[in-house]
Short mmCIF file of C-alpha atoms and ligand atoms in Angstrom, two decimals:
data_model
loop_
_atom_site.label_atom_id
_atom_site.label_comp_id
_atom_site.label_asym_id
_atom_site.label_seq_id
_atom_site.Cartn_x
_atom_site.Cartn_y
_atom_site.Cartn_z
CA UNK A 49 120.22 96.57 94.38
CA UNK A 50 120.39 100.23 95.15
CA UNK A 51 117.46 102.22 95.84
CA UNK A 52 117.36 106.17 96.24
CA UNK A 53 114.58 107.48 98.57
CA UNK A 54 114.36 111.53 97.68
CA UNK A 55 113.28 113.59 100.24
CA UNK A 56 111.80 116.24 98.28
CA UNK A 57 111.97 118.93 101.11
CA UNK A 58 115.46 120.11 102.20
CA UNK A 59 114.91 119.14 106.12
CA UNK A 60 117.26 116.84 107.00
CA UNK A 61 115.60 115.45 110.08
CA UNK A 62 112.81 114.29 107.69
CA UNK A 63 114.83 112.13 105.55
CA UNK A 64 116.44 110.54 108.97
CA UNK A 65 113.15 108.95 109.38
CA UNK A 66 112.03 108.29 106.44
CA UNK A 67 115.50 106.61 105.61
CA UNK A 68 114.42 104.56 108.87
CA UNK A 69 111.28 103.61 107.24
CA UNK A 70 112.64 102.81 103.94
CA UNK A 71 115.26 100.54 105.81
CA UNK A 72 113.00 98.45 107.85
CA UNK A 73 111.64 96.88 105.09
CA UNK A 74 114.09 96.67 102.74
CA UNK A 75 115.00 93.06 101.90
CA UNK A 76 118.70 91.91 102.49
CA UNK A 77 120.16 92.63 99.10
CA UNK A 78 118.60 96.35 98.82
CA UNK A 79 120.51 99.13 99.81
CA UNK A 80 118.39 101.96 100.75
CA UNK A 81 119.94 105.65 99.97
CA UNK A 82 117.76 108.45 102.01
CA UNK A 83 118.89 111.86 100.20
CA UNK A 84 117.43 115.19 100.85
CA UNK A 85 117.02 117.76 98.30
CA UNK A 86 119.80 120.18 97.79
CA UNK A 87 117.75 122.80 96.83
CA UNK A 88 113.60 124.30 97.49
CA UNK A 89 111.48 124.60 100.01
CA UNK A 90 111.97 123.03 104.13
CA UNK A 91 108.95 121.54 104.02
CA UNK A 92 105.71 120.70 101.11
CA UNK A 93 102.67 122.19 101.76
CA UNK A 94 101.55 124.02 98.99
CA UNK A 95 101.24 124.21 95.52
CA UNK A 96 104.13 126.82 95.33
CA UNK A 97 106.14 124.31 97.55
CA UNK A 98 105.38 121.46 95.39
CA UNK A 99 106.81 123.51 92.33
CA UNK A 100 109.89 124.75 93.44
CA UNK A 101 110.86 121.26 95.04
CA UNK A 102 111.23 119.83 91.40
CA UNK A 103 114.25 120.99 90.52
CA UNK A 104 115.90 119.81 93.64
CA UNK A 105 114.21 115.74 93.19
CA UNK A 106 115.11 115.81 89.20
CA UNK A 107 118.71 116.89 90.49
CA UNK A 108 119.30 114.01 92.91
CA UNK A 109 117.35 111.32 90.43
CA UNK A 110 119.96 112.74 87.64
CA UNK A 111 123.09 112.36 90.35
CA UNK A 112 121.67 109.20 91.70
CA UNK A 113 122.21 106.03 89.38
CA UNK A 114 120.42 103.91 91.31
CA UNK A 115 118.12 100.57 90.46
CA UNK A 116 115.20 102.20 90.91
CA UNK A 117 113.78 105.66 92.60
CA UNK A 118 111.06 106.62 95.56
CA UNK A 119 109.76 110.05 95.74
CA UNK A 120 108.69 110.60 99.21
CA UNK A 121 106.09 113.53 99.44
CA UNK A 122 102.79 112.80 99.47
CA UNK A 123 102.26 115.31 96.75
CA UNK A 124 104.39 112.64 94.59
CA UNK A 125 105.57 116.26 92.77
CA UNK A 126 107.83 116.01 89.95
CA UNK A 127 107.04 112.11 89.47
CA UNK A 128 106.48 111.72 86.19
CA UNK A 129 109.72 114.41 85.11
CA UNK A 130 111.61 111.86 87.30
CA UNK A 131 110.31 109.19 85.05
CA UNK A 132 111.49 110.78 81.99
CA UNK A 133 115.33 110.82 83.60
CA UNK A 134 115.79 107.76 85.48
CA UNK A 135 116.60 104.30 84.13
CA UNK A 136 114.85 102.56 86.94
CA UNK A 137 111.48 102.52 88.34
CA UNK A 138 110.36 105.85 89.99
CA UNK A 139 107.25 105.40 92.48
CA UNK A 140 105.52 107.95 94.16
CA UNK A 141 104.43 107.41 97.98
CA UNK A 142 100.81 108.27 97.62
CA UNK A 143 100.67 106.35 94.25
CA UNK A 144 102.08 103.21 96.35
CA UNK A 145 100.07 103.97 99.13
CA UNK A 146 97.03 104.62 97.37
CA UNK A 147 97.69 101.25 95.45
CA UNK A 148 98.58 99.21 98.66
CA UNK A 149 95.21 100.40 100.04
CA UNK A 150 93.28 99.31 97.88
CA UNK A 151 94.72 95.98 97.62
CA UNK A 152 93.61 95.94 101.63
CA UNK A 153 89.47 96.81 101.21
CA UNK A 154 87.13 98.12 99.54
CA UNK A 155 87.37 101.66 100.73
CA UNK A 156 90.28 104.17 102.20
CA UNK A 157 90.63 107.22 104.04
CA UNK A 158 93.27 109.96 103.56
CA UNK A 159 94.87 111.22 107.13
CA UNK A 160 97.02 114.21 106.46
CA UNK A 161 99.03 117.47 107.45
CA UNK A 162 97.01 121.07 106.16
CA UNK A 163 93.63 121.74 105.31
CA UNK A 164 95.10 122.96 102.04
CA UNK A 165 97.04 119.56 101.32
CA UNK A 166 93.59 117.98 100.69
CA UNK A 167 92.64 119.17 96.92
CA UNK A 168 96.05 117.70 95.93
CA UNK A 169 95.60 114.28 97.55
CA UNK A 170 92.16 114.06 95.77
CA UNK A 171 93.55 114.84 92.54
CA UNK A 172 96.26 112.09 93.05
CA UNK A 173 93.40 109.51 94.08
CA UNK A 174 91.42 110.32 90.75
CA UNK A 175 94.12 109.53 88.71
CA UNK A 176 95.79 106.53 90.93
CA UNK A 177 92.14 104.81 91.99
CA UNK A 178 88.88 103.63 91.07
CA UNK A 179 85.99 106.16 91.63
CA UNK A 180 85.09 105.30 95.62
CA UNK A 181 87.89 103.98 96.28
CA UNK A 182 89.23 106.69 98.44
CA UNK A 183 86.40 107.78 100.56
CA UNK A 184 87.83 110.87 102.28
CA UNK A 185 90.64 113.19 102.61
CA UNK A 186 90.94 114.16 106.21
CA UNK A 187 93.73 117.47 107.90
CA UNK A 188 94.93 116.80 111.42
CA UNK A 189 96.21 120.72 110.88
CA UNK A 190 99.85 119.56 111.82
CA UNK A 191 102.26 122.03 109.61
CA UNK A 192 105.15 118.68 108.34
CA UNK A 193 108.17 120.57 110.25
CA UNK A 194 105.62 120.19 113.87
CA UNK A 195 105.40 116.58 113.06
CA UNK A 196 108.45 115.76 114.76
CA UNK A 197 108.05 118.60 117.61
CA UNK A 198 104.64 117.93 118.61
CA UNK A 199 104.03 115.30 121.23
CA UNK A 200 100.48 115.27 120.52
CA UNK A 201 100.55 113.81 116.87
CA UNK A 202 100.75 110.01 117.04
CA UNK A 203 97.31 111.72 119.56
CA UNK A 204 95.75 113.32 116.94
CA UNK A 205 96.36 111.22 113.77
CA UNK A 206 94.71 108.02 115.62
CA UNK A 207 91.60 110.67 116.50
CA UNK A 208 91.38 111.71 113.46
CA UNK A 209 91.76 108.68 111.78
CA UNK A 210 88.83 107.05 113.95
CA UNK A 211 86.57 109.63 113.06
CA UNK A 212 87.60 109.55 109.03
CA UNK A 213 86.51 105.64 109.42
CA UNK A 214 83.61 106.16 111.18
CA UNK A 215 82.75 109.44 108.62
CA UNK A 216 83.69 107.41 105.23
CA UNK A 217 83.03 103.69 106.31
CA UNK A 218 86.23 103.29 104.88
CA UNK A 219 88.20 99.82 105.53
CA UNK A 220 92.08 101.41 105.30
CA UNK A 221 93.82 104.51 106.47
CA UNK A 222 96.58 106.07 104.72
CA UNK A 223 99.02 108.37 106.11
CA UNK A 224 99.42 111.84 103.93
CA UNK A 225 103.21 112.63 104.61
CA UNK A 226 106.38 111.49 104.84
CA UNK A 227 106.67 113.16 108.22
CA UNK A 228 104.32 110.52 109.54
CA UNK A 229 106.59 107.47 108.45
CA UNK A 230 107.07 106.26 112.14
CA UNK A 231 103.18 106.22 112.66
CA UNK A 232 101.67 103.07 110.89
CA UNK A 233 102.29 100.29 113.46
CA UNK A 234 100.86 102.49 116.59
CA UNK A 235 98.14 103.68 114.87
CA UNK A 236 97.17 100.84 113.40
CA UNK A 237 97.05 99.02 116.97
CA UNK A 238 94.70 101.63 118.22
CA UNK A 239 92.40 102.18 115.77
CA UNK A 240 91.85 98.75 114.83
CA UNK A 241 92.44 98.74 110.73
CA UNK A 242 95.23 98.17 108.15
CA UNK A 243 97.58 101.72 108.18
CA UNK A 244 99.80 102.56 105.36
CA UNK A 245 102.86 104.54 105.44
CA UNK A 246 103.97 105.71 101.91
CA UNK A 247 107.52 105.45 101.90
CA UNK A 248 107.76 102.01 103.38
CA UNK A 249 104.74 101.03 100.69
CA UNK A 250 107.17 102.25 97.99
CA UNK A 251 110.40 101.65 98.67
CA UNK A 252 108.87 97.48 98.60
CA UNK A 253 107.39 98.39 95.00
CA UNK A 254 110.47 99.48 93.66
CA UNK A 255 112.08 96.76 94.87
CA UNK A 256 109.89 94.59 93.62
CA UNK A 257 109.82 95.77 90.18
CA UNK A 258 113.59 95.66 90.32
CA UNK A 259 113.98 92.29 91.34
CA UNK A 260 111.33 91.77 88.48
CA UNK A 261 113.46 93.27 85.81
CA UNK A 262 110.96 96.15 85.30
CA UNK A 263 110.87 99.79 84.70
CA UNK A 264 109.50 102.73 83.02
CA UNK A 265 108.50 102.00 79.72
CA UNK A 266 110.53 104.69 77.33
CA UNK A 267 108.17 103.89 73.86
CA UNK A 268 106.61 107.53 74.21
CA UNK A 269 105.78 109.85 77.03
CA UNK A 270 108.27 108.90 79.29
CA UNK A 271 110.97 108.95 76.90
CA UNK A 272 113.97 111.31 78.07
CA UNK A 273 113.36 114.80 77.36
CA UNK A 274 114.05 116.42 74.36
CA UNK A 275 117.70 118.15 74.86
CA UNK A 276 116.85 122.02 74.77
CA UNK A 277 118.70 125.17 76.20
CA UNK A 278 117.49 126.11 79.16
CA UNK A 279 117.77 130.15 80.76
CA UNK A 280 118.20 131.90 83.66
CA UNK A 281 118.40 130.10 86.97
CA UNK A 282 117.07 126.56 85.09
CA UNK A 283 120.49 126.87 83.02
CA UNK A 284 122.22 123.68 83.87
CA UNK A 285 119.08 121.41 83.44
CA UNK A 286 119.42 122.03 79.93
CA UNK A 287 121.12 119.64 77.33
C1 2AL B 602 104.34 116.42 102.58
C2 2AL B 602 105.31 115.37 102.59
O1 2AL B 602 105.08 114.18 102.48
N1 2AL B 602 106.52 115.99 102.73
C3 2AL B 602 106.31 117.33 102.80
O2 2AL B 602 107.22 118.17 102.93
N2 2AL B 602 104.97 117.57 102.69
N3 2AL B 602 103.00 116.15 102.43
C4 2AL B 602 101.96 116.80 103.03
N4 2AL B 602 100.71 116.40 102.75
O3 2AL B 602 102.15 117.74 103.81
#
């Protein structure tokens, strides 16, 4: 099968590792496609980011004719448009890491980039968990492009993760960007508790509901969209 991990921000070096992530779990017969948007902003952070990088995932989920999609920002923006397009499964990486978590105790904590990152991840918990569930949303105050030029991150994520346990009395940490795809194993050594990295969680629910001959149910809301004109710079996603 063919799965197509969308890098919803246009940095390149991004989608290198989270293409690496995506690929170490992968089983045998998956073929894991890492694309980064053609089009929006470098890096997520921010409502305004999260808007303009929709055009740019529904473009590559249109292109891609793949089994089955991942979206990986933590912001899972544009998921549910990209359900309304694809064939296949679509899965978000805070929807699969949100899920995974919970599967692993009784409470999670949220570790991720900007302060201002936070109000969106607790929106996504309301609607992906059970009230409690996730017991914190925590900012390490890493912009996403200094996750890769910062040597003091891996640092600073397993701090800040120690004191989000000790703050919520949560059970599970979960990582809050894509950038911080090559984290999970490292941090989870030093702090002691199960760590979940989005993309990876995802890429292994796609797969699954691929190999389980399942996808997004097209009975109503998720139906393709109604063919429409579109104006202006939105012209060609019209039909
Ligand atoms: C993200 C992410 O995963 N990719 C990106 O550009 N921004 N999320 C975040 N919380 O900063």
């Amino acid at each position: 099968m063919r799965i197509m991990v969308v890098n919803p921000n246009t940095t390149a070096e991004m989608t290198a590792k989270i293409e690496l992530s995506a690929r170490a779990v992968a089983g045998p017969g998956t073929r894991v496609e890492a694309v980064t948007s053609s089009m929006g902003p470098a890096s997520i952070e921010s409502h305004y980011d999260e808007a303009l990088s929709v055009p740019g995932i529904l473009t590559a989920v249109r292109a891609g004719a793949a089994d089955g999609y991942v979206i990986a920002c933590f912001g899972d923006p544009g998921l549910d448009a990209a359900r309304e397009l694809a064939d296949g499964p679509v899965v978000g990486i805070a929807e699969a890491a949100m899920h995974a978590a919970a599967l692993l105790g009784r409470g999670f904590s949220v570790v991720t980039t900007l302060d201002r990152t936070r109000g969106r991840a607790w929106d996504l918990a309301a609607r992906y968990v059970a009230p409690g569930v996730c017991r914190g949303v925590h900012a390490c105050d890493i912009p996403v492009l200094e996750l890769d030029r910062d040597p003091s991150v891996a640092e600073r994520v397993v701090a800040l993760a120690r004191t989000a346990l000790a703050r919520d009395g949560s059970d599970v940490i979960v990582l809050g960007c894509a950038g911080m795809a090559d984290l999970p194993s490292e941090v989870s050594k030093r702090v002691g508790v199960p760590v979940v990295d989005g993309v990876a969680a995802a890429t292994l629910l796609v797969q699954s509901l691929v190999t389980l001959g399942l996808s997004t149910s097209k009975r109503g809301e998720f139906a393709p969209p109604i063919p429409k004109p579109y104006t202006g710079a939105l012209a060609a996603f019209g039909g």
